[in-house]
Short mmCIF file of C-alpha atoms in Angstrom, two decimals:
data_model
loop_
_atom_site.label_atom_id
_atom_site.label_comp_id
_atom_site.label_asym_id
_atom_site.label_seq_id
_atom_site.Cartn_x
_atom_site.Cartn_y
_atom_site.Cartn_z
CA MET D 256 36.59 95.72 -13.47
CA ARG D 257 34.66 96.80 -16.90
CA LYS D 258 32.95 93.82 -17.02
CA GLU D 259 31.65 94.06 -13.79
CA ALA D 260 30.54 97.63 -14.49
CA LYS D 261 28.83 96.31 -17.78
CA ARG D 262 26.78 93.64 -15.48
CA VAL D 263 25.65 96.01 -12.72
CA SER D 264 24.13 98.27 -16.47
CA GLU D 265 22.93 95.82 -17.50
CA ILE D 266 21.02 94.31 -14.07
CA VAL D 267 20.07 98.19 -13.54
CA ALA D 268 18.21 98.58 -17.34
CA ARG D 269 16.31 95.21 -16.57
CA ILE D 270 14.99 95.68 -13.38
CA LYS D 271 13.83 99.64 -15.01
CA GLU D 272 12.58 97.46 -18.08
CA MET D 273 10.40 94.92 -15.25
CA HIS D 274 9.11 98.33 -13.79
CA SER D 275 8.08 99.58 -16.58
CA THR D 276 5.98 96.52 -17.68
CA ILE D 277 4.01 96.39 -14.49
CA GLU D 278 3.30 100.61 -14.16
CA LYS D 279 1.82 99.76 -17.79
CA GLU D 280 0.19 97.06 -17.36
CA GLN D 281 -1.81 98.50 -14.56
CA ARG D 282 -0.39 95.53 -11.92
CA ALA D 283 2.40 93.87 -9.32
CA LEU D 284 5.21 91.70 -10.20
CA ASN D 285 3.58 87.95 -10.62
CA ASP D 286 5.89 84.65 -9.01
CA ASP D 287 8.49 84.44 -11.71
CA GLU D 288 9.10 88.32 -12.03
CA LYS D 289 9.76 88.79 -7.93
CA ARG D 290 12.03 85.50 -8.07
CA GLU D 291 13.55 87.43 -11.12
CA LEU D 292 14.19 90.55 -9.36
CA LYS D 293 15.72 88.89 -5.89
CA ALA D 294 18.53 87.45 -7.99
CA LEU D 295 19.18 90.64 -9.41
CA GLU D 296 19.81 92.78 -6.37
CA ARG D 297 21.52 89.31 -5.11
CA GLU D 298 24.04 89.48 -7.76
CA GLN D 299 23.91 93.35 -7.84
CA ASP D 300 24.77 93.35 -3.90
CA MET D 301 27.84 90.83 -4.51
CA ILE D 302 29.43 93.04 -7.35
CA LEU D 303 29.40 96.32 -5.51
CA LEU D 304 30.30 94.51 -1.92
CA GLN D 305 33.06 93.32 -3.73
CA SER D 306 34.47 96.09 -5.40
CA ARG D 307 34.49 97.75 -1.71
CA ALA D 308 36.15 95.07 -0.24
CA PHE D 309 39.25 94.87 -2.69
CA SER D 310 39.57 97.73 -3.77
CA LEU D 311 42.03 99.82 -2.46
CA PRO D 312 41.11 103.95 -3.47
CA GLY D 313 44.39 105.30 -4.96
CA GLU D 314 46.20 101.79 -6.25
CA PRO D 315 43.91 100.53 -8.32
CA GLU D 316 46.67 98.53 -9.75
CA LYS D 317 48.08 96.76 -6.58
CA LYS D 318 47.64 93.14 -5.57
CA VAL D 319 45.69 93.47 -2.48
CA THR D 320 47.07 89.92 -0.66
CA ILE D 321 44.70 88.39 2.31
CA LYS D 322 47.85 89.40 4.90
CA SER D 323 48.06 92.78 3.21
CA TYR D 324 44.32 93.99 3.41
CA LEU D 325 43.73 92.56 7.24
CA ARG D 326 46.94 94.94 8.23
CA ASP D 327 45.12 97.52 6.59
CA GLN D 328 41.60 97.38 7.92
CA LEU D 329 43.41 96.58 11.36
CA ASN D 330 45.61 99.77 11.49
CA ALA D 331 41.72 101.30 10.67
CA GLY D 332 40.45 100.59 13.75
CA LYS D 333 38.36 97.59 12.30
CA LYS D 334 38.48 94.51 14.72
CA THR D 335 35.35 92.55 12.62
CA MET D 336 35.23 91.76 8.91
CA THR D 337 33.66 88.87 6.19
CA ILE D 338 36.03 88.52 2.89
CA HIS D 339 34.49 87.50 -0.03
CA PHE D 340 36.59 86.19 -3.09
CA ARG D 341 36.31 86.90 -7.02
CA ALA D 342 38.18 86.53 -9.80
CA GLU D 343 41.93 88.08 -10.54
CA GLY D 344 41.67 90.94 -12.15
CA ALA D 345 42.77 94.84 -11.36
CA GLY D 346 43.03 95.34 -7.84
CA GLU D 347 41.30 91.52 -6.96
CA MET D 348 43.27 88.75 -5.36
CA SER D 349 44.23 86.26 -7.48
CA PRO D 350 43.60 82.45 -5.74
CA THR D 351 47.55 81.47 -6.44
CA MET D 352 47.72 84.64 -4.06
CA MET D 353 44.70 83.37 -1.56
CA ARG D 354 46.56 79.58 -1.45
CA GLN D 355 49.90 81.25 -0.39
CA ASP D 356 48.52 83.10 2.42
CA VAL D 357 46.62 80.31 3.35
CA ALA D 358 49.83 77.85 3.18
CA GLU D 359 52.37 80.55 5.53
CA GLY D 360 49.22 80.06 8.20
CA ALA D 361 47.52 83.90 7.44
CA LEU D 362 43.92 82.58 7.84
CA MET D 363 41.89 85.64 8.46
CA PRO D 364 44.01 86.05 11.83
CA VAL D 365 41.58 88.72 13.14
CA THR D 366 42.36 90.49 17.33
CA ILE D 367 39.16 90.75 18.85
CA GLY D 368 40.88 93.14 21.43
CA ASP D 369 36.57 94.44 22.46
CA VAL D 370 35.98 90.67 23.56
CA VAL D 371 37.88 90.79 26.47
CA LYS D 372 35.45 92.82 27.78
CA PRO D 373 31.74 91.30 27.37
CA LEU D 374 34.20 88.11 28.40
CA ARG D 375 35.49 89.77 31.70
CA GLU D 376 32.22 91.25 32.87
CA ASN D 377 30.15 87.90 32.59
CA LEU D 378 32.26 86.16 34.65
CA ILE D 379 32.01 85.40 38.19
CA TYR D 380 34.59 87.95 39.45
CA ASN D 381 32.91 90.53 38.44
CA LYS D 382 30.07 90.01 40.79
CA ILE D 383 32.70 90.37 43.36
CA GLY D 384 34.85 93.14 42.03
CA ILE D 385 37.44 91.23 41.18
CA GLN D 386 39.76 92.70 38.43
CA VAL D 387 40.65 88.93 35.56
CA PRO D 388 44.26 89.97 34.06
CA THR D 389 43.78 89.94 30.31
CA GLY D 390 47.05 89.15 27.88
CA CYS D 391 49.36 87.18 30.33
CA ARG D 392 52.27 85.73 28.89
CA GLY D 393 54.83 83.22 29.48
CA VAL D 394 54.45 80.54 32.79
CA TYR D 395 52.56 81.94 35.65
CA GLU D 396 53.60 80.95 39.08
CA TRP D 397 51.20 82.10 42.04
CA PRO D 398 53.60 82.67 45.27
CA VAL D 399 51.78 81.81 48.82
CA VAL D 400 52.95 83.44 51.50
CA GLU D 401 52.11 82.31 54.80
CA ALA D 402 51.35 84.90 57.78
CA VAL D 403 54.08 86.10 60.20
CA LYS D 404 53.69 86.52 63.76
CA ALA D 405 54.90 88.93 65.96
CA THR D 406 56.27 88.37 69.01
CA ILE D 407 55.66 90.38 72.61
CA ALA D 408 59.31 90.58 74.25
CA GLY D 409 60.35 92.57 77.45
CA GLU D 410 63.50 95.16 77.49
CA ALA D 411 66.53 93.62 76.14
CA VAL D 412 64.76 90.23 75.64
CA LYS D 413 66.25 88.18 72.66
CA VAL D 414 63.21 87.21 70.32
CA ALA D 415 63.94 84.08 68.03
CA ALA D 416 63.91 84.70 64.31
CA LYS D 417 61.00 83.39 61.66
CA LYS D 418 60.69 82.07 58.42
CA ILE D 419 58.72 83.22 56.06
CA ASP D 420 57.14 80.41 54.84
CA LEU D 421 56.66 81.01 50.81
CA SER D 422 55.27 78.13 47.99
CA LYS D 423 53.59 79.04 44.61
CA VAL D 424 50.92 77.28 42.73
CA PRO D 425 51.56 77.16 39.52
CA VAL D 426 48.96 77.91 36.78
CA VAL D 427 47.12 76.02 35.08
CA LYS D 428 45.89 76.96 31.31
CA GLN D 429 43.29 75.70 29.06
CA ARG D 430 42.16 76.95 25.91
CA ILE D 431 38.31 76.97 25.11
CA ALA D 432 36.61 77.53 21.62
CA VAL D 433 33.45 78.09 19.99
CA VAL D 434 32.35 78.17 15.86
CA VAL D 435 29.29 78.55 14.47
CA GLU D 436 29.05 78.38 10.96
CA ALA D 437 26.52 80.47 9.04
CA SER D 438 25.39 80.93 4.97
CA ARG D 439 26.47 83.93 2.66
CA GLU D 440 22.89 84.29 1.97
CA SER D 441 21.89 84.70 5.56
CA LEU D 442 24.66 87.58 6.43
CA PHE D 443 23.07 89.43 3.24
CA GLU D 444 19.86 89.04 3.65
CA SER D 445 20.37 89.69 7.79
CA ASP D 446 22.13 93.04 6.58
CA GLY D 447 24.88 92.53 9.00
CA LYS D 448 22.92 91.84 12.06
CA LEU D 449 23.23 88.26 12.41
CA GLU D 450 27.18 88.51 12.01
CA SER D 451 26.66 91.40 15.28
CA ILE D 452 24.89 88.26 16.48
CA ILE D 453 27.81 85.99 15.97
CA ASN D 454 29.56 88.43 17.53
CA GLU D 455 28.26 88.63 20.91
CA GLN D 456 27.37 85.33 21.49
CA LEU D 457 31.02 84.18 20.81
CA PRO D 458 32.44 85.93 24.04
CA LEU D 459 29.22 84.77 25.94
CA ALA D 460 29.91 81.41 24.91
CA VAL D 461 32.84 81.30 26.35
CA ALA D 462 32.04 83.39 30.07
CA GLU D 463 29.32 81.17 30.65
CA THR D 464 31.87 78.18 29.90
CA VAL D 465 34.49 79.68 31.86
CA ASN D 466 32.11 80.45 35.07
CA GLN D 467 30.70 76.38 34.49
CA ILE D 468 33.92 75.79 35.63
CA MET D 469 34.64 77.89 38.36
CA THR D 470 31.48 77.13 40.01
CA GLY D 471 30.70 73.42 38.87
CA THR D 472 31.02 70.79 41.19
CA GLU D 473 32.72 68.52 38.67
CA LYS D 474 34.88 68.37 35.71
CA VAL D 475 32.80 70.01 32.49
CA THR D 476 33.95 67.42 30.04
CA ASP D 477 36.68 64.69 30.88
CA ASP D 478 39.38 66.18 29.21
CA CYS D 479 39.33 69.87 30.89
CA VAL D 480 42.51 70.16 32.99
CA ILE D 481 41.03 73.27 34.90
CA THR D 482 38.69 72.93 37.50
CA GLY D 483 37.06 75.35 40.35
CA PRO D 484 37.94 75.13 43.82
CA PHE D 485 33.98 73.12 44.49
CA VAL D 486 35.29 69.87 42.40
CA GLY D 487 35.82 67.12 44.86
CA LEU D 488 34.33 69.18 47.76
CA THR D 489 32.16 66.49 50.20
CA PRO D 490 28.63 69.31 51.02
CA THR D 491 27.79 69.57 54.60
CA ALA D 492 24.68 69.96 55.62
CA VAL D 493 23.28 73.05 57.04
CA GLU D 494 20.16 74.63 57.48
CA TYR D 495 18.75 76.49 54.44
CA SER D 496 17.99 79.19 56.92
CA PHE D 497 19.60 83.08 57.70
CA LYS D 498 21.11 81.98 60.98
CA GLY D 499 22.64 78.54 59.61
CA LEU D 500 23.52 79.98 56.47
CA ASN D 501 25.08 82.26 58.65
CA ALA D 502 26.53 80.09 60.41
CA ALA D 503 28.15 78.12 57.75
CA LYS D 504 29.70 81.63 56.52
CA ALA D 505 30.86 82.13 60.73
CA GLN D 506 33.07 79.60 60.25
CA LEU D 507 35.05 80.52 56.55
CA LEU D 508 35.60 83.22 58.90
CA LYS D 509 37.36 81.52 61.39
CA LYS D 510 39.89 80.89 58.69
CA GLY D 511 40.92 84.29 58.00
CA VAL D 512 38.94 84.33 55.44
CA ARG D 513 38.08 88.61 54.46
CA SER D 514 34.25 89.09 53.57
CA ASP D 515 34.79 91.69 51.54
CA ARG D 516 35.19 89.01 48.86
CA MET D 517 33.49 86.09 49.73
CA VAL D 518 30.44 85.62 47.69
CA PHE D 519 27.69 82.97 47.63
CA VAL D 520 26.91 80.35 44.85
CA MET D 521 23.72 78.95 43.74
CA THR D 522 21.49 78.09 40.70
CA GLU D 523 18.46 79.92 40.55
CA ALA D 524 16.02 77.51 41.63
CA THR D 525 17.82 77.76 45.01
CA LYS D 526 17.90 81.17 44.86
CA ALA D 527 14.46 81.95 44.39
CA GLU D 528 13.42 79.65 47.40
CA LEU D 529 15.14 81.47 49.40
CA GLU D 530 14.11 85.03 48.42
CA ALA D 531 10.76 83.44 49.71
CA THR D 532 12.19 82.52 53.09
CA PRO D 533 11.60 84.55 55.60
CA LYS D 534 14.72 85.80 57.85
CA ASP D 535 12.03 85.85 61.23
CA ALA D 536 8.76 85.02 61.68
CA GLY D 537 6.67 87.47 60.94
CA SER D 538 9.37 90.05 60.23
CA GLY D 539 8.46 90.23 55.88
CA ILE D 540 12.16 90.13 55.11
CA MET D 541 12.90 87.71 52.98
CA VAL D 542 16.82 85.76 53.74
CA ILE D 543 18.01 86.52 50.39
CA GLU D 544 16.84 90.43 49.85
CA ASN D 545 18.53 92.71 46.48
CA ASP D 546 20.30 89.47 45.54
CA ARG D 547 22.72 89.54 48.73
CA LEU D 548 22.74 86.99 51.14
CA CYS D 549 24.03 87.69 54.91
CA GLY D 550 25.77 90.33 53.40
CA LEU D 551 27.38 88.74 51.01
CA PRO D 552 26.36 89.15 46.76
CA VAL D 553 24.75 85.82 45.21
CA PHE D 554 26.14 84.31 41.85
CA CYS D 555 23.32 82.29 40.36
CA SER D 556 24.72 79.18 37.85
CA GLU D 557 23.02 76.45 37.01
CA ALA D 558 26.72 73.97 37.04
CA ILE D 559 26.97 73.78 40.82
CA GLY D 560 23.71 71.91 41.02
CA ASP D 561 20.07 72.34 42.17
CA GLY D 562 19.75 72.33 46.19
CA ILE D 563 23.50 72.99 46.56
CA ILE D 564 24.88 76.55 47.62
CA GLY D 565 28.55 77.09 47.40
CA LEU D 566 30.41 79.73 49.24
CA GLY D 567 33.44 81.18 49.55
CA ASP D 568 36.66 83.90 48.75
CA PHE D 569 37.16 84.11 44.63
CA THR D 570 40.39 86.26 45.69
CA TYR D 571 41.67 82.52 46.52
CA GLN D 572 40.82 80.90 43.31
CA VAL D 573 43.14 83.61 40.25
CA CYS D 574 41.52 83.35 37.14
CA ALA D 575 43.63 85.01 34.45
CA GLN D 576 43.44 85.08 30.23
CA PHE D 577 46.26 84.00 28.61
CA GLY D 578 47.48 85.10 25.28
CA ASP D 579 45.30 86.85 22.57
CA VAL D 580 41.39 86.84 22.10
CA TYR D 581 41.21 85.60 18.06
CA MET D 582 38.03 85.41 15.87
CA ILE D 583 38.85 83.57 12.77
CA VAL D 584 36.54 84.01 9.79
CA ASP D 585 36.70 81.31 7.59
CA PRO D 586 35.63 81.00 4.06
CA TYR D 587 37.41 78.54 2.68
CA THR D 588 36.65 75.67 4.72
CA GLY D 589 32.87 76.02 3.99
CA ALA D 590 32.89 77.56 0.31
CA ASP D 591 31.34 74.04 -1.16
CA ALA D 592 28.28 74.92 0.99
CA ASN D 593 28.39 78.64 0.47
CA THR D 594 29.23 79.11 4.18
CA VAL D 595 31.68 81.04 6.63
CA ARG D 596 33.12 80.18 10.01
CA PHE D 597 33.04 82.26 12.90
CA ALA D 598 35.71 81.08 15.44
CA LEU D 599 36.44 82.33 18.60
CA ASN D 600 39.68 81.01 20.15
CA VAL D 601 40.83 81.93 24.44
CA ASP D 602 43.38 80.53 26.75
CA PHE D 603 42.05 80.40 30.54
CA GLY D 604 44.21 79.34 33.39
CA THR D 605 43.11 79.20 37.12
CA ALA D 606 44.18 77.63 40.32
CA THR D 607 43.03 77.26 43.41
CA LEU D 608 45.34 78.84 46.33
CA ARG D 609 43.55 78.18 49.12
CA PRO D 610 41.81 75.01 48.62
CA GLU D 611 40.61 75.45 52.49
CA VAL D 612 39.21 78.57 52.01
CA PHE D 613 35.65 77.13 50.01
CA ALA D 614 33.41 75.43 50.67
CA LEU D 615 30.04 73.18 49.52
CA TYR D 616 26.38 72.96 52.05
CA LYS D 617 23.03 71.17 51.39
CA GLN D 618 19.86 71.41 53.01
CA LYS D 619 19.72 69.57 56.33
CA ALA D 620 17.09 66.94 56.77
#
């Protein structure tokens, strides 16, 4: 620590010397002095940042491993952190300790509990008020129960017993991941803003992928094993008018679907066209008003395809997030290029309980 303190004193002295020189000569900094000043300030910031990162108050002689440091930070409520390393010394992290932690699989696993909220809020399920279970563990199966009908009978008339038809649909799970790499220079120079942007965008990218799976008419990729309810459906030709789309809604309602959980899915372009399509001639009311069509909410997704409209009750397309949501801050892999990798990993599972309550439509010629 004495070595770092001495270097900070030297940097401060040099900056004061530069200030005295330009003040005496009544001029601004030249290009060489500007570059030197920037380098000195960056070096000073690095030393101070490292000192704060690895010196634990009250325990100056204690060796700190990655595991113990992260445990202390997470217990204190800190959800994200970027770790930087320096030479071995009092209260500092040694290369040997780093190798041991990596060998034991402790490559900075930071659990981001608050990431689940933006994930959920940006999913299609939030549009229709369906709660997505999070943190699920083990093997999930959704039971499907067929409705039992009552019998009207007279007094003392024997009624035949009915069986409850039970079946189950297993959930299909898949990992969804996104990785971003940023240079240390960009992280320092942005004063933490870049890291905040990364932490915000990673959950949004995962949510966008989940929506693409749930609303797409084709598999997202060939190796994607989880699919939404519209995959494999053939669009039915209907008139894109209030009467035509309401008739399509009525066909699904005849199957016993509850309208309070139904939603229309279309692209922004299709929605824009229907927002300019009159509901009735001369009424001045459009087919889509206030983000609703035939009384149902409209969710926009480019995955469904331009000109195609999907309709269904998403209570029958169950979805859940399994395990923890992990953000891995990795300063090792890109160390030779002075970069830090941010990786977000999450497991999602889904299953279609009743395929018959979903439909696709196209404009009638």
